mmCIF file of C-alpha atoms and ligand atoms in Angstrom:
data_model
loop_
_atom_site.group_PDB
_atom_site.id
_atom_site.type_symbol
_atom_site.label_atom_id
_atom_site.label_comp_id
_atom_site.label_asym_id
_atom_site.label_seq_id
_atom_site.Cartn_x
_atom_site.Cartn_y
_atom_site.Cartn_z
ATOM 1 C CA MET P 22 6.159 14.302 68.889
ATOM 2 C CA ASN P 23 8.944 12.639 66.956
ATOM 3 C CA VAL P 24 12.009 14.536 65.893
ATOM 4 C CA TYR P 25 14.826 12.623 64.218
ATOM 5 C CA LEU P 26 18.187 14.393 64.512
ATOM 6 C CA ASP P 27 20.545 11.453 64.056
ATOM 7 C CA HIS P 28 21.143 11.629 60.300
ATOM 8 C CA ASN P 29 24.859 10.829 60.628
ATOM 9 C CA ALA P 30 23.885 7.410 61.996
ATOM 10 C CA THR P 31 21.533 6.852 59.083
ATOM 11 C CA THR P 32 19.284 9.172 57.144
ATOM 12 C CA PRO P 33 15.689 8.201 56.272
ATOM 13 C CA ILE P 34 15.325 6.838 52.763
ATOM 14 C CA ARG P 35 14.345 9.464 50.185
ATOM 15 C CA PRO P 36 11.037 8.721 48.405
ATOM 16 C CA GLU P 37 12.765 8.506 45.008
ATOM 17 C CA ALA P 38 15.190 5.907 46.390
ATOM 18 C CA ALA P 39 12.428 3.872 48.045
ATOM 19 C CA GLU P 40 10.522 3.806 44.751
ATOM 20 C CA ALA P 41 13.629 2.678 42.872
ATOM 21 C CA VAL P 42 14.225 -0.104 45.425
ATOM 22 C CA VAL P 43 10.662 -1.415 45.097
ATOM 23 C CA ARG P 44 10.757 -1.211 41.306
ATOM 24 C CA ALA P 45 14.041 -3.143 41.138
ATOM 25 C CA MET P 46 12.803 -5.759 43.602
ATOM 26 C CA GLN P 47 9.673 -6.332 41.573
ATOM 27 C CA MET P 48 11.696 -6.437 38.402
ATOM 28 C CA GLY P 49 14.284 -8.948 39.655
ATOM 29 C CA GLY P 50 16.893 -10.376 37.298
ATOM 30 C CA ASN P 51 20.566 -11.209 37.590
ATOM 31 C CA PRO P 52 22.693 -8.535 35.864
ATOM 32 C CA SER P 53 25.161 -11.211 34.739
ATOM 33 C CA ALA P 54 22.526 -13.197 32.836
ATOM 34 C CA VAL P 55 22.464 -12.782 29.071
ATOM 35 C CA HIS P 56 18.695 -12.991 28.542
ATOM 36 C CA GLU P 57 16.364 -9.982 28.522
ATOM 37 C CA SER P 58 15.658 -10.076 32.262
ATOM 38 C CA GLY P 59 19.402 -10.043 32.940
ATOM 39 C CA ARG P 60 20.011 -7.250 30.448
ATOM 40 C CA ALA P 61 17.282 -5.114 32.038
ATOM 41 C CA ALA P 62 18.853 -5.635 35.472
ATOM 42 C CA ARG P 63 22.265 -4.737 34.002
ATOM 43 C CA ARG P 64 20.835 -1.452 32.705
ATOM 44 C CA VAL P 65 19.599 -0.591 36.214
ATOM 45 C CA VAL P 66 23.051 -1.287 37.669
ATOM 46 C CA GLU P 67 24.866 0.726 35.005
ATOM 47 C CA GLU P 68 22.508 3.714 35.334
ATOM 48 C CA ALA P 69 23.108 3.683 39.075
ATOM 49 C CA ARG P 70 26.859 3.469 38.481
ATOM 50 C CA GLU P 71 26.671 6.590 36.328
ATOM 51 C CA ALA P 72 24.692 8.486 38.978
ATOM 52 C CA VAL P 73 27.078 7.516 41.776
ATOM 53 C CA ALA P 74 30.094 8.431 39.623
ATOM 54 C CA ALA P 75 28.550 11.803 38.773
ATOM 55 C CA LEU P 76 28.082 12.608 42.471
ATOM 56 C CA VAL P 77 31.879 12.606 42.947
ATOM 57 C CA GLY P 78 33.077 13.612 39.457
ATOM 58 C CA ALA P 79 34.358 10.113 38.662
ATOM 59 C CA ASP P 80 34.440 7.859 35.636
ATOM 60 C CA PRO P 81 31.622 5.266 36.014
ATOM 61 C CA ALA P 82 34.181 2.535 35.251
ATOM 62 C CA GLY P 83 35.893 3.447 38.532
ATOM 63 C CA VAL P 84 32.806 2.684 40.671
ATOM 64 C CA ILE P 85 32.812 -0.679 42.461
ATOM 65 C CA PHE P 86 29.579 -1.456 44.304
ATOM 66 C CA THR P 87 30.017 -3.021 47.741
ATOM 67 C CA SER P 88 27.828 -3.918 50.719
ATOM 68 C CA GLY P 89 28.453 -0.504 52.281
ATOM 69 C CA GLY P 90 31.058 1.937 53.535
ATOM 70 C CA THR P 91 32.705 -0.616 55.802
ATOM 71 C CA GLU P 92 33.411 -3.033 52.963
ATOM 72 C CA ALA P 93 34.570 -0.247 50.645
ATOM 73 C CA ASN P 94 37.062 0.940 53.271
ATOM 74 C CA ALA P 95 38.320 -2.624 53.736
ATOM 75 C CA LEU P 96 38.690 -3.067 49.990
ATOM 76 C CA ALA P 97 40.740 0.128 49.715
ATOM 77 C CA LEU P 98 43.026 -0.571 52.643
ATOM 78 C CA LYS P 99 43.650 -4.199 51.766
ATOM 79 C CA GLY P 100 43.327 -4.012 48.001
ATOM 80 C CA LEU P 101 45.452 -0.999 47.069
ATOM 81 C CA ARG P 102 48.685 -2.904 47.698
ATOM 82 C CA ARG P 103 50.443 -0.553 50.115
ATOM 83 C CA PRO P 104 52.153 -2.306 53.041
ATOM 84 C CA ARG P 105 52.151 0.799 55.242
ATOM 85 C CA ILE P 106 48.914 2.542 56.260
ATOM 86 C CA LEU P 107 48.820 5.957 57.918
ATOM 87 C CA ALA P 108 45.339 6.911 59.081
ATOM 88 C CA SER P 109 44.152 9.984 60.912
ATOM 89 C CA ALA P 110 43.356 9.185 64.540
ATOM 90 C CA ILE P 111 39.729 10.235 63.961
ATOM 91 C CA GLU P 112 38.904 7.826 61.133
ATOM 92 C CA HIS P 113 35.846 5.609 61.405
ATOM 93 C CA SER P 114 36.464 2.234 63.051
ATOM 94 C CA SER P 115 36.030 0.578 59.634
ATOM 95 C CA ILE P 116 39.398 2.162 58.763
ATOM 96 C CA LEU P 117 41.148 1.934 62.111
ATOM 97 C CA LYS P 118 40.274 -1.719 62.701
ATOM 98 C CA GLN P 119 40.932 -3.126 59.214
ATOM 99 C CA THR P 120 44.592 -3.831 59.628
ATOM 100 C CA TYR P 121 47.589 -2.366 61.479
ATOM 101 C CA VAL P 122 47.486 1.405 60.983
ATOM 102 C CA GLU P 123 49.749 4.172 62.261
ATOM 103 C CA HIS P 124 47.687 7.009 63.711
ATOM 104 C CA VAL P 125 48.252 10.546 62.447
ATOM 105 C CA PRO P 126 47.330 13.006 65.235
ATOM 106 C CA VAL P 127 44.728 15.775 65.005
ATOM 107 C CA ASP P 128 44.733 19.183 66.709
ATOM 108 C CA THR P 129 42.212 20.296 69.328
ATOM 109 C CA THR P 130 39.792 21.487 66.652
ATOM 110 C CA GLY P 131 39.761 17.981 65.165
ATOM 111 C CA VAL P 132 41.780 18.746 62.020
ATOM 112 C CA VAL P 133 44.563 16.356 60.988
ATOM 113 C CA ASP P 134 48.099 17.568 61.719
ATOM 114 C CA LEU P 135 49.701 17.871 58.269
ATOM 115 C CA LEU P 136 53.189 18.536 59.672
ATOM 116 C CA ALA P 137 52.998 15.300 61.638
ATOM 117 C CA LEU P 138 51.791 13.485 58.511
ATOM 118 C CA ASP P 139 54.721 14.900 56.535
ATOM 119 C CA GLU P 140 57.192 13.737 59.206
ATOM 120 C CA MET P 141 55.646 10.272 59.301
ATOM 121 C CA LEU P 142 55.768 9.955 55.521
ATOM 122 C CA LYS P 143 59.480 10.910 55.591
ATOM 123 C CA THR P 144 60.487 8.246 58.092
ATOM 124 C CA ARG P 145 60.394 5.106 55.974
ATOM 125 C CA GLY P 146 60.554 4.317 52.300
ATOM 126 C CA GLU P 147 57.903 1.584 52.307
ATOM 127 C CA PRO P 148 54.995 2.319 49.900
ATOM 128 C CA ALA P 149 52.292 3.964 51.984
ATOM 129 C CA LEU P 150 48.582 4.653 51.854
ATOM 130 C CA VAL P 151 47.214 7.665 53.720
ATOM 131 C CA ALA P 152 43.602 7.287 54.913
ATOM 132 C CA LEU P 153 41.901 10.600 55.578
ATOM 133 C CA MET P 154 38.155 11.112 55.770
ATOM 134 C CA LEU P 155 36.572 14.132 54.099
ATOM 135 C CA ALA P 156 34.401 14.958 57.108
ATOM 136 C CA ASN P 157 34.202 13.392 60.532
ATOM 137 C CA ASN P 158 31.047 11.547 61.528
ATOM 138 C CA GLU P 159 31.051 12.786 65.139
ATOM 139 C CA THR P 160 32.093 16.435 64.864
ATOM 140 C CA GLY P 161 31.443 17.180 61.186
ATOM 141 C CA VAL P 162 34.955 18.692 60.967
ATOM 142 C CA ILE P 163 36.141 18.861 57.346
ATOM 143 C CA GLN P 164 39.643 17.572 56.683
ATOM 144 C CA PRO P 165 42.303 19.067 54.350
ATOM 145 C CA VAL P 166 42.177 16.101 51.994
ATOM 146 C CA PHE P 167 43.693 17.877 48.990
ATOM 147 C CA ALA P 168 46.710 19.094 51.012
ATOM 148 C CA ALA P 169 47.185 15.650 52.570
ATOM 149 C CA ALA P 170 46.999 14.033 49.115
ATOM 150 C CA GLU P 171 49.662 16.428 47.812
ATOM 151 C CA LEU P 172 51.924 15.459 50.715
ATOM 152 C CA ALA P 173 51.214 11.788 50.102
ATOM 153 C CA HIS P 174 52.042 12.066 46.394
ATOM 154 C CA ASN P 175 55.272 13.986 47.188
ATOM 155 C CA HIS P 176 56.372 10.945 49.167
ATOM 156 C CA GLY P 177 55.216 8.382 46.593
ATOM 157 C CA ALA P 178 52.155 7.461 48.672
ATOM 158 C CA VAL P 179 48.476 7.302 47.686
ATOM 159 C CA LEU P 180 45.470 8.717 49.534
ATOM 160 C CA HIS P 181 42.189 7.021 50.269
ATOM 161 C CA CYS P 182 39.318 9.240 51.354
ATOM 162 C CA ASP P 183 36.313 8.033 53.351
ATOM 163 C CA ALA P 184 33.677 10.459 52.066
ATOM 164 C CA VAL P 185 30.727 8.644 53.676
ATOM 165 C CA GLN P 186 29.610 11.628 55.768
ATOM 166 C CA ALA P 187 30.623 14.341 53.313
ATOM 167 C CA ALA P 188 28.613 12.939 50.408
ATOM 168 C CA GLY P 189 25.399 14.829 49.859
ATOM 169 C CA ARG P 190 26.574 17.596 52.195
ATOM 170 C CA LEU P 191 29.601 18.915 50.297
ATOM 171 C CA GLU P 192 30.451 19.094 46.611
ATOM 172 C CA ILE P 193 32.975 16.318 45.940
ATOM 173 C CA ASP P 194 35.353 15.921 43.050
ATOM 174 C CA ILE P 195 37.601 12.875 43.367
ATOM 175 C CA ARG P 196 40.215 14.243 40.973
ATOM 176 C CA GLY P 197 40.124 17.737 42.501
ATOM 177 C CA LEU P 198 40.838 16.120 45.865
ATOM 178 C CA ARG P 199 43.681 14.137 44.274
ATOM 179 C CA ALA P 200 42.388 11.032 46.040
ATOM 180 C CA THR P 201 43.223 7.632 44.570
ATOM 181 C CA ALA P 202 40.075 6.065 46.016
ATOM 182 C CA LEU P 203 36.982 7.249 47.817
ATOM 183 C CA THR P 204 34.331 5.478 49.903
ATOM 184 C CA LEU P 205 30.582 6.149 49.767
ATOM 185 C CA SER P 206 27.635 4.623 51.622
ATOM 186 C CA ALA P 207 24.059 4.771 50.333
ATOM 187 C CA HIS P 208 22.261 4.988 53.673
ATOM 188 C CA LYS P 209 23.973 8.264 54.564
ATOM 189 C CA ILE P 210 22.613 10.018 51.475
ATOM 190 C CA GLY P 211 19.031 8.786 51.557
ATOM 191 C CA GLY P 212 19.504 5.418 49.908
ATOM 192 C CA PRO P 213 19.049 1.996 51.527
ATOM 193 C CA ALA P 214 21.492 0.489 54.037
ATOM 194 C CA GLY P 215 23.680 -2.403 52.924
ATOM 195 C CA VAL P 216 25.081 -0.877 49.764
ATOM 196 C CA GLY P 217 28.011 1.451 49.111
ATOM 197 C CA ALA P 218 30.868 1.944 46.708
ATOM 198 C CA LEU P 219 34.588 2.214 46.426
ATOM 199 C CA VAL P 220 35.306 4.768 43.709
ATOM 200 C CA LEU P 221 38.691 4.775 41.981
ATOM 201 C CA ALA P 222 39.957 7.987 40.355
ATOM 202 C CA ASP P 223 41.659 5.838 37.745
ATOM 203 C CA PRO P 224 39.506 2.842 36.772
ATOM 204 C CA ALA P 225 42.710 0.983 35.858
ATOM 205 C CA GLU P 226 44.199 1.396 39.365
ATOM 206 C CA PRO P 227 45.569 -2.002 40.474
ATOM 207 C CA LEU P 228 43.269 -3.359 43.188
ATOM 208 C CA ASP P 229 43.243 -6.826 44.731
ATOM 209 C CA PRO P 230 39.667 -8.059 45.177
ATOM 210 C CA GLN P 231 38.886 -9.141 48.721
ATOM 211 C CA LEU P 232 35.836 -11.244 47.874
ATOM 212 C CA LEU P 233 36.648 -13.958 45.380
ATOM 213 C CA GLY P 234 34.233 -15.865 43.195
ATOM 214 C CA GLY P 235 32.311 -14.581 40.187
ATOM 215 C CA ALA P 236 33.521 -11.915 37.776
ATOM 216 C CA GLN P 237 31.102 -9.208 38.949
ATOM 217 C CA GLU P 238 32.121 -5.568 39.305
ATOM 218 C CA MET P 239 34.834 -5.923 36.653
ATOM 219 C CA ARG P 240 36.419 -8.754 38.679
ATOM 220 C CA ARG P 241 37.019 -6.483 41.641
ATOM 221 C CA ARG P 242 34.179 -7.599 43.934
ATOM 222 C CA ALA P 243 32.613 -11.022 43.513
ATOM 223 C CA GLY P 244 28.978 -11.759 44.340
ATOM 224 C CA THR P 245 25.637 -11.237 42.622
ATOM 225 C CA GLU P 246 24.876 -7.527 42.655
ATOM 226 C CA ASN P 247 22.376 -6.180 45.191
ATOM 227 C CA LEU P 248 20.085 -4.958 42.428
ATOM 228 C CA ALA P 249 17.493 -3.242 44.618
ATOM 229 C CA GLY P 250 20.126 -1.663 46.848
ATOM 230 C CA ILE P 251 22.165 -0.404 43.909
ATOM 231 C CA ALA P 252 19.034 0.995 42.221
ATOM 232 C CA GLY P 253 18.149 2.874 45.435
ATOM 233 C CA PHE P 254 21.716 4.127 45.802
ATOM 234 C CA GLY P 255 21.679 5.454 42.237
ATOM 235 C CA ALA P 256 18.319 7.187 42.740
ATOM 236 C CA ALA P 257 19.527 8.801 45.977
ATOM 237 C CA ALA P 258 22.752 9.954 44.293
ATOM 238 C CA ARG P 259 20.756 11.539 41.465
ATOM 239 C CA VAL P 260 18.504 13.471 43.868
ATOM 240 C CA VAL P 261 21.370 14.521 46.103
ATOM 241 C CA LYS P 262 23.360 15.919 43.197
ATOM 242 C CA ALA P 263 20.376 18.007 42.111
ATOM 243 C CA VAL P 264 19.491 19.443 45.535
ATOM 244 C CA LEU P 265 22.874 19.545 47.294
ATOM 245 C CA ALA P 266 23.625 23.282 47.163
ATOM 246 C CA GLU P 267 20.139 24.307 48.257
ATOM 247 C CA GLU P 268 19.867 21.631 50.954
ATOM 248 C CA ALA P 269 23.307 22.405 52.402
ATOM 249 C CA LYS P 270 22.412 26.107 52.667
ATOM 250 C CA ARG P 271 19.115 25.351 54.395
ATOM 251 C CA LEU P 272 20.724 22.960 56.887
ATOM 252 C CA ASP P 273 23.543 25.400 57.585
ATOM 253 C CA GLU P 274 20.960 28.055 58.529
ATOM 254 C CA LEU P 275 19.167 25.631 60.850
ATOM 255 C CA ARG P 276 22.454 24.571 62.413
ATOM 256 C CA GLN P 277 23.408 28.206 62.999
ATOM 257 C CA LYS P 278 20.057 28.857 64.647
ATOM 258 C CA LEU P 279 20.634 25.926 66.982
ATOM 259 C CA GLU P 280 24.214 26.945 67.743
ATOM 260 C CA GLY P 281 23.045 30.485 68.445
ATOM 261 C CA TYR P 282 20.546 29.119 70.938
ATOM 262 C CA ILE P 283 23.210 27.007 72.657
ATOM 263 C CA ALA P 284 25.646 29.940 72.829
ATOM 264 C CA THR P 285 23.105 32.285 74.431
ATOM 265 C CA ARG P 286 21.288 29.850 76.716
ATOM 266 C CA MET P 287 24.072 27.489 77.774
ATOM 267 C CA ALA P 288 27.063 29.689 78.320
ATOM 268 C CA ASP P 289 29.501 26.948 79.321
ATOM 269 C CA ALA P 290 28.555 24.497 76.580
ATOM 270 C CA VAL P 291 31.399 23.474 74.291
ATOM 271 C CA ILE P 292 30.898 22.843 70.574
ATOM 272 C CA PHE P 293 33.624 20.495 69.368
ATOM 273 C CA GLY P 294 35.479 21.695 66.300
ATOM 274 C CA GLU P 295 33.721 25.079 66.513
ATOM 275 C CA ASP P 296 36.724 26.907 65.032
ATOM 276 C CA ALA P 297 37.168 24.499 62.143
ATOM 277 C CA LYS P 298 35.216 24.199 58.888
ATOM 278 C CA ARG P 299 32.371 21.770 59.517
ATOM 279 C CA LEU P 300 29.575 20.019 57.675
ATOM 280 C CA PRO P 301 26.396 22.084 57.476
ATOM 281 C CA ASN P 302 24.390 19.437 59.335
ATOM 282 C CA THR P 303 26.444 18.356 62.357
ATOM 283 C CA ILE P 304 26.826 19.710 65.899
ATOM 284 C CA CYS P 305 28.756 17.882 68.588
ATOM 285 C CA VAL P 306 28.226 19.672 71.878
ATOM 286 C CA ALA P 307 28.949 19.042 75.555
ATOM 287 C CA VAL P 308 27.114 20.675 78.419
ATOM 288 C CA PRO P 309 29.491 20.295 81.382
ATOM 289 C CA GLY P 310 28.022 18.399 84.290
ATOM 290 C CA HIS P 311 25.542 16.545 82.097
ATOM 291 C CA GLU P 312 26.293 13.007 81.058
ATOM 292 C CA ALA P 313 25.549 12.374 77.400
ATOM 293 C CA ARG P 314 23.843 9.084 78.228
ATOM 294 C CA THR P 315 21.343 10.806 80.512
ATOM 295 C CA LEU P 316 20.607 13.559 78.002
ATOM 296 C CA VAL P 317 20.107 11.079 75.160
ATOM 297 C CA MET P 318 17.670 9.029 77.247
ATOM 298 C CA ALA P 319 15.780 12.050 78.551
ATOM 299 C CA LEU P 320 15.416 13.467 75.046
ATOM 300 C CA ASP P 321 14.357 10.073 73.741
ATOM 301 C CA LEU P 322 11.522 10.096 76.265
ATOM 302 C CA ALA P 323 10.574 13.512 74.907
ATOM 303 C CA GLY P 324 10.381 12.003 71.385
ATOM 304 C CA ILE P 325 13.711 13.324 70.135
ATOM 305 C CA ALA P 326 16.403 11.116 68.621
ATOM 306 C CA ILE P 327 20.011 12.250 68.923
ATOM 307 C CA SER P 328 23.138 10.299 69.791
ATOM 308 C CA ALA P 329 25.891 10.353 72.377
ATOM 309 C CA GLY P 330 29.287 11.183 70.863
ATOM 310 C CA ALA P 331 29.030 8.681 68.069
ATOM 311 C CA ALA P 332 30.833 5.619 69.193
ATOM 312 C CA CYS P 333 27.535 3.873 69.536
ATOM 313 C CA SER P 334 27.181 0.452 68.009
ATOM 314 C CA SER P 335 25.000 -2.476 69.035
ATOM 315 C CA GLY P 336 23.234 -0.114 71.437
ATOM 316 C CA ARG P 337 26.418 0.360 73.452
ATOM 317 C CA ILE P 338 27.941 3.757 74.161
ATOM 318 C CA ALA P 339 31.744 3.563 74.234
ATOM 319 C CA PRO P 340 34.193 6.410 74.879
ATOM 320 C CA SER P 341 34.772 8.388 71.689
ATOM 321 C CA HIS P 342 38.215 7.904 70.122
ATOM 322 C CA VAL P 343 37.561 11.017 68.045
ATOM 323 C CA LEU P 344 37.010 13.334 71.005
ATOM 324 C CA GLY P 345 39.859 11.556 72.817
ATOM 325 C CA ALA P 346 42.220 12.345 69.916
ATOM 326 C CA MET P 347 41.109 16.000 70.114
ATOM 327 C CA GLY P 348 42.097 16.102 73.792
ATOM 328 C CA ALA P 349 38.525 16.526 75.026
ATOM 329 C CA GLY P 350 39.261 14.616 78.269
ATOM 330 C CA GLN P 351 36.325 14.392 80.682
ATOM 331 C CA MET P 352 34.182 16.588 78.429
ATOM 332 C CA ALA P 353 33.844 13.669 76.001
ATOM 333 C CA ALA P 354 31.449 11.948 78.443
ATOM 334 C CA SER P 355 29.068 14.900 78.016
ATOM 335 C CA ALA P 356 29.211 15.066 74.216
ATOM 336 C CA ILE P 357 26.013 14.657 72.270
ATOM 337 C CA ARG P 358 25.718 14.717 68.486
ATOM 338 C CA ILE P 359 22.827 16.416 66.766
ATOM 339 C CA SER P 360 22.811 15.721 63.039
ATOM 340 C CA LEU P 361 20.308 17.236 60.619
ATOM 341 C CA GLY P 362 19.208 15.881 57.260
ATOM 342 C CA TRP P 363 17.108 16.238 54.146
ATOM 343 C CA ASN P 364 13.738 16.099 55.940
ATOM 344 C CA THR P 365 14.674 18.208 58.982
ATOM 345 C CA THR P 366 12.391 21.230 59.334
ATOM 346 C CA GLU P 367 12.638 24.448 61.300
ATOM 347 C CA ALA P 368 9.826 23.113 63.509
ATOM 348 C CA ASP P 369 12.065 20.112 64.359
ATOM 349 C CA ILE P 370 14.837 22.459 65.460
ATOM 350 C CA ASP P 371 12.395 24.559 67.530
ATOM 351 C CA MET P 372 11.069 21.415 69.224
ATOM 352 C CA PHE P 373 14.599 20.200 69.886
ATOM 353 C CA MET P 374 15.648 23.551 71.377
ATOM 354 C CA SER P 375 12.701 23.702 73.697
ATOM 355 C CA ALA P 376 13.092 20.057 74.812
ATOM 356 C CA PHE P 377 16.865 20.445 75.204
ATOM 357 C CA GLY P 378 16.487 23.613 77.291
ATOM 358 C CA ARG P 379 13.804 22.005 79.495
ATOM 359 C CA THR P 380 15.794 18.787 79.927
ATOM 360 C CA VAL P 381 19.035 20.524 80.839
ATOM 361 C CA ALA P 382 17.202 22.819 83.281
ATOM 362 C CA ARG P 383 15.304 19.906 84.853
ATOM 363 C CA LEU P 384 18.509 17.948 85.284
ATOM 364 C CA GLY P 385 20.014 20.808 87.255
ATOM 365 C CA PHE P 386 21.657 23.220 84.807
ATOM 366 C CA LYS P 387 20.745 26.903 85.031
ATOM 367 C CA PRO P 388 20.459 28.513 81.583
ATOM 368 C CA ALA P 389 22.503 31.757 81.419
ATOM 369 C CA SER P 390 19.382 33.849 80.632
ATOM 370 C CA ALA P 391 17.569 32.545 83.717
ATOM 371 C CA ALA P 392 20.467 33.429 86.060
HETATM 372 N N1 PLP U 408 32.743 5.714 57.391
HETATM 373 C C1 PLP U 408 32.111 6.652 58.113
HETATM 374 C C2 PLP U 408 32.742 7.983 58.283
HETATM 375 C C3 PLP U 408 30.875 6.375 58.695
HETATM 376 O O1 PLP U 408 30.252 7.315 59.417
HETATM 377 C C4 PLP U 408 30.304 5.087 58.513
HETATM 378 C C5 PLP U 408 29.016 4.726 59.150
HETATM 379 O O2 PLP U 408 28.661 5.230 60.191
HETATM 380 C C6 PLP U 408 30.998 4.149 57.742
HETATM 381 C C7 PLP U 408 32.216 4.493 57.194
HETATM 382 C C8 PLP U 408 30.467 2.759 57.520
HETATM 383 O O3 PLP U 408 29.480 2.743 56.526
HETATM 384 P P1 PLP U 408 28.414 1.535 56.448
HETATM 385 O O4 PLP U 408 27.455 1.746 57.562
HETATM 386 O O5 PLP U 408 27.782 1.685 55.091
HETATM 387 O O6 PLP U 408 29.197 0.273 56.555
#
C-alpha cells in the first residue's frame, strides 16, 4: 500500500510534463544559438513561456524562467529595487531569509493582518515592497492579496506574490491581483523540480538581475536555459490550466470527506485555519497528545506519506514559524499536513482515514465514536 499525500512538498510529475522533458532532452540545443538546432530549442522555450504566462493571465514577455520558486523569490526581493521589505510572518523561508524583512503579523486563522500592514506602511517613507503569498504551504490559508496590493499601492509600495502553492489550485490573474510580480514553481504543479519563474505584470518593470553573465531571459537572468525543465514546466502549465476547475472541485470534495471524518472521529482535533478560505487540497491538523513526528513515522510504516507541519527540510523537522505566528503554541508540535494532488483518489483518502484512525487509537487516543 502506498498513498502519497504530500503534494505541497512536491507533486508527482504529470505524464504530459514527463513526455515533454524527455522530448526536449533528446532534442537538445542551446536556445541562444542561431542555427536550426538552436532555433528549435528557442521555440520550445517560447511555447513554454506562453503556457506559463497564460496560467496567470500575464504577458509572455513578463515571464523570467529561473531554477525554481526560491530563486524567483530572491530575484523579486533583491531585484525590484525597494530598500524596505514587509513580508507576512507566514511567508516561505525563501522570502523570510533572503534579506532583512519586517514581519507583518497574521491572525489566529492564519490570515495577514491588513490593519497592521497599513500601519507599517504609514510609518516610513522609504520605497517598500510587500511580500504576501497567495496561499500558505502549511495550512493552505488563502491570503487577501488584492486588498494588500491596494494598500501597498496607496502608500507608493509594490506587492510581490509567492503563488507557488496556489498555482494549479486556484485561478490566478496577476493583473486582477494587482501584483507587480509573482513566483511560480514547476514541481508544485506537476512539472519537474529545478525550474520556476518570476512573472512580472509589466514586462518593462525595472528589475536588477541577480545572476550576471549571458543575455538570456531578456538580460534578467543569465545562464543557459534549462531546456528540458522549461519544456516540462510549460507542459504542466498547459494541462493545469485545462483541468484546474474540475480538479479543484474533486479535491475539495475529498478534503471535505476527510475533514468530516476527523470532526466526527477525533473530537478534540484542531484544523488550522479552519475558519479561513483555504486551498482545496490542504489540511493541517493537530490531534492533541500526539506528536506529529510519531504520527508521520507510524503512517510511513503503514505506507502513507504525509508531513509534519511543513518546516521539514533536509529530513529535519523544525518548529513551524507559520503555526507559531498563528499562536498555535504547544499544538504546533502535533500538527501534521495532509496535502492532496492531481493523482489522489477516493481510495487513497479511505486508506488514509483507516490508517490514521488505527494509528491514533493504537497510540492511545480514543476516537469519540468508540467512547
Ligand atoms: N514558496 C513556497 C510557498 C513554497 O512552498 C516553496 C517550496 O516548498 C517555495 C517557495 C520554493 O520553491 P522551490 O522548491 O521551487 O525552490
